[in-house]
PDB file of C-alpha atoms and ligand atoms in Angstrom:
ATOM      1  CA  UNK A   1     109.083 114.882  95.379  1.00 94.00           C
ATOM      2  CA  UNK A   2     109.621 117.335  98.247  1.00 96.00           C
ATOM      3  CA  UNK A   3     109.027 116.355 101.878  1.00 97.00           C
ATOM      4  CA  UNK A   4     106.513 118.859 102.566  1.00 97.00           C
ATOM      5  CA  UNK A   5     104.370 117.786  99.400  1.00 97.00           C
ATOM      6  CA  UNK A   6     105.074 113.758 100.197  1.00 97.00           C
ATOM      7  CA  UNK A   7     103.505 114.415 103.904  1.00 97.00           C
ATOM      8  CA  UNK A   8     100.513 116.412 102.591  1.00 97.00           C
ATOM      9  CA  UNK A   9      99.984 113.826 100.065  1.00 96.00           C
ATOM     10  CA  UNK A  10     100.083 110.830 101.815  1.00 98.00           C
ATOM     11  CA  UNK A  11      96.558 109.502 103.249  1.00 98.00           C
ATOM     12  CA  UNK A  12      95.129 106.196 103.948  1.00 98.00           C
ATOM     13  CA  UNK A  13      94.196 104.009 100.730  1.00 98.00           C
ATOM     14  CA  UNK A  14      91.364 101.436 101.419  1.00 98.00           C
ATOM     15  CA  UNK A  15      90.960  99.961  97.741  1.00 98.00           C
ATOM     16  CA  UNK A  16      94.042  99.063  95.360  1.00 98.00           C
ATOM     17  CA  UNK A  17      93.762  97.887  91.993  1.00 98.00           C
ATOM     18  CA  UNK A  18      95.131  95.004  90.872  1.00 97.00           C
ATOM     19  CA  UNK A  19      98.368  96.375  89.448  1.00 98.00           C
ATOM     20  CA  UNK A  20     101.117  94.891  90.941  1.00 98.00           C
ATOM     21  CA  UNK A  21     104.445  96.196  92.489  1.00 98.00           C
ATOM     22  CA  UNK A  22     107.764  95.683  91.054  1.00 98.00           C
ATOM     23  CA  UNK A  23     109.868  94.004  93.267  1.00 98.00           C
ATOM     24  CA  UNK A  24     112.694  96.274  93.065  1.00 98.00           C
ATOM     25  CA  UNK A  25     109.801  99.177  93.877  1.00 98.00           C
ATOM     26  CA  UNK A  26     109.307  97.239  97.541  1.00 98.00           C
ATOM     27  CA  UNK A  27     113.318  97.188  98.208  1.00 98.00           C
ATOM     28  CA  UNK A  28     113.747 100.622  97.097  1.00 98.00           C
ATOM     29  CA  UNK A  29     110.991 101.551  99.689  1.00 99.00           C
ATOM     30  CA  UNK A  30     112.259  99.591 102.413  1.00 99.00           C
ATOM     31  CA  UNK A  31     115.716 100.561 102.093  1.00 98.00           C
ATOM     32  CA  UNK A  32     114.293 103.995 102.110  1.00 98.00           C
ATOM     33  CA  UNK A  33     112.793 103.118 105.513  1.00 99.00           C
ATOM     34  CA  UNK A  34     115.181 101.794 107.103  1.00 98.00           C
ATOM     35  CA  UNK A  35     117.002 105.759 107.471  1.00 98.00           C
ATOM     36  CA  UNK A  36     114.446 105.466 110.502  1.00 98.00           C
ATOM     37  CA  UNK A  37     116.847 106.500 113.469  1.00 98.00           C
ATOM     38  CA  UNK A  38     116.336 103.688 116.899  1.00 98.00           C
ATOM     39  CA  UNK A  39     117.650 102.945 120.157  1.00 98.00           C
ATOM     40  CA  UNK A  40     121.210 102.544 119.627  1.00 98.00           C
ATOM     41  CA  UNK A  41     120.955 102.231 116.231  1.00 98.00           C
ATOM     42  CA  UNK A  42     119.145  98.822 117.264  1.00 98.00           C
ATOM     43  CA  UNK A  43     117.070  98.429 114.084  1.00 98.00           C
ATOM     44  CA  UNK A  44     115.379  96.193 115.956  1.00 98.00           C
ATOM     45  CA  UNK A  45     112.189  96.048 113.095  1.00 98.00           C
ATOM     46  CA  UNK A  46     112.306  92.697 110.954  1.00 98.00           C
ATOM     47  CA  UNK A  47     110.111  92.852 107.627  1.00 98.00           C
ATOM     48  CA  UNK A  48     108.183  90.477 105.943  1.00 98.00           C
ATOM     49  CA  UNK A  49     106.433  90.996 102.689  1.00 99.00           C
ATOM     50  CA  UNK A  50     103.395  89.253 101.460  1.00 98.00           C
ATOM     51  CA  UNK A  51     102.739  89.105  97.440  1.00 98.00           C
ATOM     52  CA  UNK A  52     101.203  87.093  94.615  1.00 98.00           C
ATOM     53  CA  UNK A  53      99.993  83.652  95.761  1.00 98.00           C
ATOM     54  CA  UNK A  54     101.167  84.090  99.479  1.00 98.00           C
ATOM     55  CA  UNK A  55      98.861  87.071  99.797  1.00 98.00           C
ATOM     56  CA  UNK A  56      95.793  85.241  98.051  1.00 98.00           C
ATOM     57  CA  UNK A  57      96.058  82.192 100.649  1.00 98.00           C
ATOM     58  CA  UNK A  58      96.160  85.169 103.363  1.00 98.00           C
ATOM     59  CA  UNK A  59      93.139  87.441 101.664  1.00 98.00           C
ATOM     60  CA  UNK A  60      91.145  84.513 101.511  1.00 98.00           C
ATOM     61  CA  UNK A  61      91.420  82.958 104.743  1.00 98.00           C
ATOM     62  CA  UNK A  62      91.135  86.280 106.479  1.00 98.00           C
ATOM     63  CA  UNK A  63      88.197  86.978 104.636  1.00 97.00           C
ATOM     64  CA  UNK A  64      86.940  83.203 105.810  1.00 98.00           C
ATOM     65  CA  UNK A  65      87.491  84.162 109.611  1.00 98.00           C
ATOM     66  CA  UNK A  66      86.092  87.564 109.343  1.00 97.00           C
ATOM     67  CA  UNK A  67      82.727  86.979 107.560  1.00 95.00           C
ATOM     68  CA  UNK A  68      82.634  84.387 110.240  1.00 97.00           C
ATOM     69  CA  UNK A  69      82.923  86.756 112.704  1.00 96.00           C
ATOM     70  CA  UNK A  70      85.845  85.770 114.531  1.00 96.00           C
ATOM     71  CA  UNK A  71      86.981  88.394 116.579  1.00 95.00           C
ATOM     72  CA  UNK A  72      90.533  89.732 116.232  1.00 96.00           C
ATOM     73  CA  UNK A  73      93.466  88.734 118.795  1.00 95.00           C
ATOM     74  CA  UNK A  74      96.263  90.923 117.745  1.00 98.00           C
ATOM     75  CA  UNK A  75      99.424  90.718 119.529  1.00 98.00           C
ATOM     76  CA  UNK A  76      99.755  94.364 120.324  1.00 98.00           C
ATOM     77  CA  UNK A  77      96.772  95.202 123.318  1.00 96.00           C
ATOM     78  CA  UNK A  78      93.653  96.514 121.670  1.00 96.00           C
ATOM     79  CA  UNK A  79      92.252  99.359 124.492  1.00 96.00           C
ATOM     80  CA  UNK A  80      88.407  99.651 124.310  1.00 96.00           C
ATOM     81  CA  UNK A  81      87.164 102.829 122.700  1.00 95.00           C
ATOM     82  CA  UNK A  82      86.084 104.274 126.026  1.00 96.00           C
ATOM     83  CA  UNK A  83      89.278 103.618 128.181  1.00 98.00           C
ATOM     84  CA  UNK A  84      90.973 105.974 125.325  1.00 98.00           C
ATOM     85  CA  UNK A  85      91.606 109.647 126.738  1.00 98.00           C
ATOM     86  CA  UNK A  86      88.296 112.438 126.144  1.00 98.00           C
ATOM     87  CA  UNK A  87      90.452 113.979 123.638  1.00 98.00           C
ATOM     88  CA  UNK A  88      91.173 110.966 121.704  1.00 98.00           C
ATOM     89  CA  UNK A  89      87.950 109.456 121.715  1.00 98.00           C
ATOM     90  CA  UNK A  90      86.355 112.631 120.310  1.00 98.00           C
ATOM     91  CA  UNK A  91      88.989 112.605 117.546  1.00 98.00           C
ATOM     92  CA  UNK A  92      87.571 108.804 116.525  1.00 98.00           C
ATOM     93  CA  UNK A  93      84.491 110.100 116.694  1.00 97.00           C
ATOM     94  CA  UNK A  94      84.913 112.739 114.323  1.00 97.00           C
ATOM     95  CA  UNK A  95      86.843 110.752 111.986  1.00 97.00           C
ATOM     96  CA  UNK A  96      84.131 107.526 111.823  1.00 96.00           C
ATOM     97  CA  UNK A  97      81.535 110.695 110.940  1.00 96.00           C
ATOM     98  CA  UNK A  98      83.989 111.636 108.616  1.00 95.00           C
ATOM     99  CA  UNK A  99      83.635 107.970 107.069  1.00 95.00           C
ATOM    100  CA  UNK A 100      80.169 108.450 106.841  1.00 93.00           C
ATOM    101  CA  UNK A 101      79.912 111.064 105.206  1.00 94.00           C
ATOM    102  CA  UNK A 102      82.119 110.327 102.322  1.00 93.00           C
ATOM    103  CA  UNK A 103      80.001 107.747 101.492  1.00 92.00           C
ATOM    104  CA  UNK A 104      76.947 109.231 102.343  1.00 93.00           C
ATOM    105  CA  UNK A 105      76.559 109.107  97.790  1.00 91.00           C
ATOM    106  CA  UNK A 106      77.028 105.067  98.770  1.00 88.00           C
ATOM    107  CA  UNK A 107      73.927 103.126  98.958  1.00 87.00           C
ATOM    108  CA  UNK A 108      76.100 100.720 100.851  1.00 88.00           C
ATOM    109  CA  UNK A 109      77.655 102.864 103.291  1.00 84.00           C
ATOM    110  CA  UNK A 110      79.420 101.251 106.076  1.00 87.00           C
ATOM    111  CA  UNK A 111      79.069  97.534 104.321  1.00 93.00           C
ATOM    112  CA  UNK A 112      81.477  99.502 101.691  1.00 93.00           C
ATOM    113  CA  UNK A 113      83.757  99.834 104.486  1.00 95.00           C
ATOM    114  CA  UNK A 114      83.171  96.651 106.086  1.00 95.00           C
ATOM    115  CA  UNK A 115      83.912  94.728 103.036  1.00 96.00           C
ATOM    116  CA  UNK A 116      87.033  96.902 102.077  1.00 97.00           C
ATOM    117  CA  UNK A 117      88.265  95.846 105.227  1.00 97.00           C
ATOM    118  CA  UNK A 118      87.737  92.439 105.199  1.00 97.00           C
ATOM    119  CA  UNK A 119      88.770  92.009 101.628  1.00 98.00           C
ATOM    120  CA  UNK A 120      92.380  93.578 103.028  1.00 98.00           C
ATOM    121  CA  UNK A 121      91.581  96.283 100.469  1.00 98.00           C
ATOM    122  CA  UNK A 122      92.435  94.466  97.788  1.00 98.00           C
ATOM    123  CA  UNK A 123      95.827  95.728  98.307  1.00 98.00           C
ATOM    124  CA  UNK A 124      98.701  94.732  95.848  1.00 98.00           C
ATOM    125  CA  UNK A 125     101.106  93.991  98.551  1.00 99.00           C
ATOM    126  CA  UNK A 126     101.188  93.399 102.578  1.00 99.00           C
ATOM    127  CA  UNK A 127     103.680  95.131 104.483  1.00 99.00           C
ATOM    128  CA  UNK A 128     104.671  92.879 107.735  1.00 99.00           C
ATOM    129  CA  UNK A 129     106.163  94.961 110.292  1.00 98.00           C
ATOM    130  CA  UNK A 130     108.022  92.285 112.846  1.00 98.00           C
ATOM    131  CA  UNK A 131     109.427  92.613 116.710  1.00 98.00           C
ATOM    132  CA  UNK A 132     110.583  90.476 118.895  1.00 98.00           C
ATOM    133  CA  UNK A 133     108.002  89.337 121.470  1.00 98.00           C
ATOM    134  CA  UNK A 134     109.831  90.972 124.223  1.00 97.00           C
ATOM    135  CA  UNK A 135     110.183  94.011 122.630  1.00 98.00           C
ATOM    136  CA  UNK A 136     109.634  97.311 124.672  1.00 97.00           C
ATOM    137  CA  UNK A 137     107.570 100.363 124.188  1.00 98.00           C
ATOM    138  CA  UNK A 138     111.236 101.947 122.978  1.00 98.00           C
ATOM    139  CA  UNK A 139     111.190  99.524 120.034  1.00 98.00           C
ATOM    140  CA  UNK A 140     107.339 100.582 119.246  1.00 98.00           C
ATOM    141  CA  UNK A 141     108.333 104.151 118.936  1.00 98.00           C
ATOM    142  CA  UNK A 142     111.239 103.370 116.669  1.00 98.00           C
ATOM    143  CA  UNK A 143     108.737 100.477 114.297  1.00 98.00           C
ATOM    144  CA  UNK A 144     105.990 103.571 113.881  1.00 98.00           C
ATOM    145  CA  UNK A 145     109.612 105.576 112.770  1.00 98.00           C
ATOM    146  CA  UNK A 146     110.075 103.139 110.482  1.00 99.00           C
ATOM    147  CA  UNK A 147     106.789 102.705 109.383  1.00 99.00           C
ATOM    148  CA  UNK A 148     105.926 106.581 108.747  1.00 98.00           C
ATOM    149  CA  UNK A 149     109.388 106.796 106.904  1.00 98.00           C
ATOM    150  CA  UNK A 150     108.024 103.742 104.561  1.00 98.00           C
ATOM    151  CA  UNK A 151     104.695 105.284 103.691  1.00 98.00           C
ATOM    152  CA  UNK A 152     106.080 108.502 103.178  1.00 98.00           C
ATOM    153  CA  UNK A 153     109.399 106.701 100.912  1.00 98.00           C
ATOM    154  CA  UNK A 154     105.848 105.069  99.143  1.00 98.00           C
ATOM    155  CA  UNK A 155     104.393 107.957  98.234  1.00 98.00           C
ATOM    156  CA  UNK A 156     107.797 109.466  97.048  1.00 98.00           C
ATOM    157  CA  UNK A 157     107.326 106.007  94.488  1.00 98.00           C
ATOM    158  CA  UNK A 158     104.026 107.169  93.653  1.00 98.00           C
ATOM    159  CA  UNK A 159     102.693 103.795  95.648  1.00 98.00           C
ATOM    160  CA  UNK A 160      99.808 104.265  97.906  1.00 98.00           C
ATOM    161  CA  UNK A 161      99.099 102.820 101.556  1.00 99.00           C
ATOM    162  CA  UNK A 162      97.202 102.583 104.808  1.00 99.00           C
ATOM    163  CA  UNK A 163      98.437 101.535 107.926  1.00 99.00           C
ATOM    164  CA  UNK A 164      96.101  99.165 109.279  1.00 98.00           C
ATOM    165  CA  UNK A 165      94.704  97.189 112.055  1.00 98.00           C
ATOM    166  CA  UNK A 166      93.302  95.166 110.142  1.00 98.00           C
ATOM    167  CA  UNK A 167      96.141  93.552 108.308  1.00 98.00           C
ATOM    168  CA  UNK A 168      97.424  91.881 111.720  1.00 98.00           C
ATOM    169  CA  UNK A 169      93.518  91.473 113.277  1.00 98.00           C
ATOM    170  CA  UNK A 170      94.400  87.554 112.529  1.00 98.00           C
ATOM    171  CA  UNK A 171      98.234  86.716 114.027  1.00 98.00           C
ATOM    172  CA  UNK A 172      97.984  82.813 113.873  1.00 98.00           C
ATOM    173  CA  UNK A 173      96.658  83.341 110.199  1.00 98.00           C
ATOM    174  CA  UNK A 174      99.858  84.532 109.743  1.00 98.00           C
ATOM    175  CA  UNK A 175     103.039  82.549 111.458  1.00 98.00           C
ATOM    176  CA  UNK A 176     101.019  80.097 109.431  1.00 98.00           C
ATOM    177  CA  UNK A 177     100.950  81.433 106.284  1.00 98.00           C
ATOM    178  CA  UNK A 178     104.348  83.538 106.565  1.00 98.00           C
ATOM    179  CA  UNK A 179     106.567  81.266 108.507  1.00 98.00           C
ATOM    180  CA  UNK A 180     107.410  83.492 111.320  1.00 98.00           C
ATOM    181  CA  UNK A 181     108.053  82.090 114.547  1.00 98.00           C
ATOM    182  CA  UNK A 182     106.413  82.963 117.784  1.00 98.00           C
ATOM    183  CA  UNK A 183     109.706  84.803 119.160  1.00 98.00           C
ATOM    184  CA  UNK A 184     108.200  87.627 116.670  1.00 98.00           C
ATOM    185  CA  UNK A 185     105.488  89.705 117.050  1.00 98.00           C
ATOM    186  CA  UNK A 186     103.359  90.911 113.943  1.00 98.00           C
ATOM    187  CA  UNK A 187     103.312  94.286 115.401  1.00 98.00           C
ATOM    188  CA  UNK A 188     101.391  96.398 112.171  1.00 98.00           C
ATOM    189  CA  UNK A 189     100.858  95.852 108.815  1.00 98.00           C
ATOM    190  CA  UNK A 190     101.078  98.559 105.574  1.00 99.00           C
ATOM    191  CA  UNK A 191      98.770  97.620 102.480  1.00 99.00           C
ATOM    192  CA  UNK A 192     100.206  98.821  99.330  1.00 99.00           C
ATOM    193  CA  UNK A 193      99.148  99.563  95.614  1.00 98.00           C
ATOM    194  CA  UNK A 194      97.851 101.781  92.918  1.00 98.00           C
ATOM    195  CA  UNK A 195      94.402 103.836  94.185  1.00 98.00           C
ATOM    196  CA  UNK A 196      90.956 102.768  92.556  1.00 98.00           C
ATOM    197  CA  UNK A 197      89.214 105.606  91.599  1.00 97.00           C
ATOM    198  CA  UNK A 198      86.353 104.838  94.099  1.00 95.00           C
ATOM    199  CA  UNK A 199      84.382 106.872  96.471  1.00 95.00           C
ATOM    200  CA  UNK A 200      85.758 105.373  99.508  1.00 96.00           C
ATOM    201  CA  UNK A 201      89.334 106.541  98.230  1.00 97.00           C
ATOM    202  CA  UNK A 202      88.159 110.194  98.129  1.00 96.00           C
ATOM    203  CA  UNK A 203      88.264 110.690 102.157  1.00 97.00           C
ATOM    204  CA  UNK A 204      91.185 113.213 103.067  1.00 97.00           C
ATOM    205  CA  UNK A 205      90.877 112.984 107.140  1.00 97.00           C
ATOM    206  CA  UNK A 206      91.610 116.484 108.890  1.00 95.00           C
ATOM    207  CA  UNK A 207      93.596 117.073 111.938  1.00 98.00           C
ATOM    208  CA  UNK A 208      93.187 119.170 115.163  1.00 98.00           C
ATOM    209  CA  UNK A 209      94.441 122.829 115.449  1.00 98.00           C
ATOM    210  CA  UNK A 210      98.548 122.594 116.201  1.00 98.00           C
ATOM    211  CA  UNK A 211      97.904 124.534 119.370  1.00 98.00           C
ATOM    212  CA  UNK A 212      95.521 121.917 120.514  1.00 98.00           C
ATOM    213  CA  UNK A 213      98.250 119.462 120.925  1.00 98.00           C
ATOM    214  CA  UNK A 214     101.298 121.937 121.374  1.00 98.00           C
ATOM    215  CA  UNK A 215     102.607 123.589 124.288  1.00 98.00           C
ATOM    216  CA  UNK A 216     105.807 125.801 124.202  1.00 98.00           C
ATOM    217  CA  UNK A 217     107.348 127.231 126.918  1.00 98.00           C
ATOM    218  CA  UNK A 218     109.570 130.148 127.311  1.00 97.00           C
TER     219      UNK A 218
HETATM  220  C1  FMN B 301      97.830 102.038 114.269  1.00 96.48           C
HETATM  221  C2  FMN B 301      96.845 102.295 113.153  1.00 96.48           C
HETATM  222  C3  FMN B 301      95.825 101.391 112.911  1.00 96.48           C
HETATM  223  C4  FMN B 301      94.907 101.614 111.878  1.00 96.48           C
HETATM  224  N1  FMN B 301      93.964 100.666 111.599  1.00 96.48           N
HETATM  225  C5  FMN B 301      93.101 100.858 110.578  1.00 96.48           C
HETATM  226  C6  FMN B 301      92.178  99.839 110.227  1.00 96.48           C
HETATM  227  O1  FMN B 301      92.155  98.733 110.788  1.00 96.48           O
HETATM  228  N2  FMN B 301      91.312 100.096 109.215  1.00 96.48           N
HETATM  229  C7  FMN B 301      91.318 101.286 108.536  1.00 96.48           C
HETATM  230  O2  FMN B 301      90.499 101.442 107.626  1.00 96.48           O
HETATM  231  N3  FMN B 301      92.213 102.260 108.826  1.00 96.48           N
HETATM  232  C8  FMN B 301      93.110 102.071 109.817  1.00 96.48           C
HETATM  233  N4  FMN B 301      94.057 103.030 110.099  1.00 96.48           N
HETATM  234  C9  FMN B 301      94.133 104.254 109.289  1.00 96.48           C
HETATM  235  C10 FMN B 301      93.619 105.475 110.060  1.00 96.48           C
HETATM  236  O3  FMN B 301      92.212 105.440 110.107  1.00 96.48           O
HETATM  237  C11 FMN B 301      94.132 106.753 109.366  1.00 96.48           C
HETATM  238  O4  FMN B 301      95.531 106.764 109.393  1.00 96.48           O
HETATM  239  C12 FMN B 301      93.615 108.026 110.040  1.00 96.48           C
HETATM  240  O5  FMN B 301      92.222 108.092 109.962  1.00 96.48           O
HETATM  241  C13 FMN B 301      94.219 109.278 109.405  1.00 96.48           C
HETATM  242  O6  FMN B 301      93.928 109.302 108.013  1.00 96.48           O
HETATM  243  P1  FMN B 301      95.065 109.350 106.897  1.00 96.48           P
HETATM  244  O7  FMN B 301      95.970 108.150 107.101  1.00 96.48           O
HETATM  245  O8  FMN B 301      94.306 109.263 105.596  1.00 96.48           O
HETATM  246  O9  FMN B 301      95.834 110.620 107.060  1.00 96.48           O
HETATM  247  C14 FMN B 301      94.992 102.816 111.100  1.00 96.48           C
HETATM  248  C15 FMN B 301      96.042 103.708 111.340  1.00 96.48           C
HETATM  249  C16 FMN B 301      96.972 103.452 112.329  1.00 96.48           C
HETATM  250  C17 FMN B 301      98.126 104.406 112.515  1.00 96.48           C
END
């Protein structure tokens, strides 16, 4: 696949199907990922992939605390909606109408949503993007490197993903459940599988005009 098509192809996935990933499929993509240039060559990302039994003990419990309505404590700040910048916070707003109105055809709506979310998306496999705790914002930009590279090395696989909140909504869930001690952060996590053919899988998000974010100078 070319780059250009692999970039315009790739958009968030919110339900899998149960197919599974072969393992060989996950270590193709990560090696794939790891061409993500860092500080120094630092590589300072640390991967952890949940699968099979492991992820059902981790759907289900997440599920538990979430229908309980415990409320996330990820270890990356969460910045309320309306500290975000005008610009930003108009671009969520667009985007959660955008939500809407995909599955305006729903009768469930936003409990659609809700439950894909809680549910994990009923993805076939959980990407665990690690950093140290002390990490700095330099190791951040090269993780969301790595991470791009990964979905778009995915999509070259013919794998599907989203990048999500969500997955890491519940840290102490998962040192738990994955072993990892607390000198790592679970910095993001990337659900992937096959697509369902499902209405919620039919949203294809749009992006602000280039000069809206661009400034060249001569
Ligand atoms: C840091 C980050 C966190 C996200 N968290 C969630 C999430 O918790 N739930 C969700 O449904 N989508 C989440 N997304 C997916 C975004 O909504 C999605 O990337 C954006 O709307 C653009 O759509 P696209 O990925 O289909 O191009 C997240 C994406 C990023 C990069």
């Amino acid at each position: 696949m070319k780059l250009h098509d692999a970039l315009y192809t790739r958009r968030s996935i919110r339900h899998f199907t149960d197919e599974q990933i072969e393992p060989e499929t996950l270590t193709e993509i990560i090696h794939d990922a790891q061409r993500a240039p860092s500080w120094a060559n630092s590589q300072p990302w640390h991967v952890v992939i949940a699968t099979g039994k492991t992820l059902a003990t981790i759907k289900q419990q997440h599920r538990q605390l979430a229908q309980a309505g415990r409320g996330g404590n990820a270890e990356l700040d969460v910045m309320h909606r309306n500290d975000w910048s005008a610009f930003a916070q108009q671009n969520m707003q667009d985007w959660n109408q955008q939500v809407m109105q995909n599955l305006a055809s729903d009768p469930a709506g936003r409990s659609t949503f809700l439950y894909a979310q809680q549910s994990l998306f009923d993805a076939a496999a959980i990407v665990y993007l690690l950093l140290p705790t002390n990490a700095t914002g330099w190791s951040l930009y090269d993780l969301g490197a790595f991470g791009q590279t990964l979905m778009l090395s995915a999509t070259d696989h013919d794998v599907q993903s989203i990048p999500a909140y969500e997955l890491v909504r519940y840290p102490d869930l998962l040192h738990q459940e994955l072993k990892v001690p607390q000198s790592e952060m679970f910095a993001m996590g990337i659900a992937l599988g096959y697509a369902a053919e499902t209405q919620l899988n039919k949203l294809v998000t749009d992006r602000v005009a280039t000069s809206d974010v661009l400034t060249i100078l001569d």
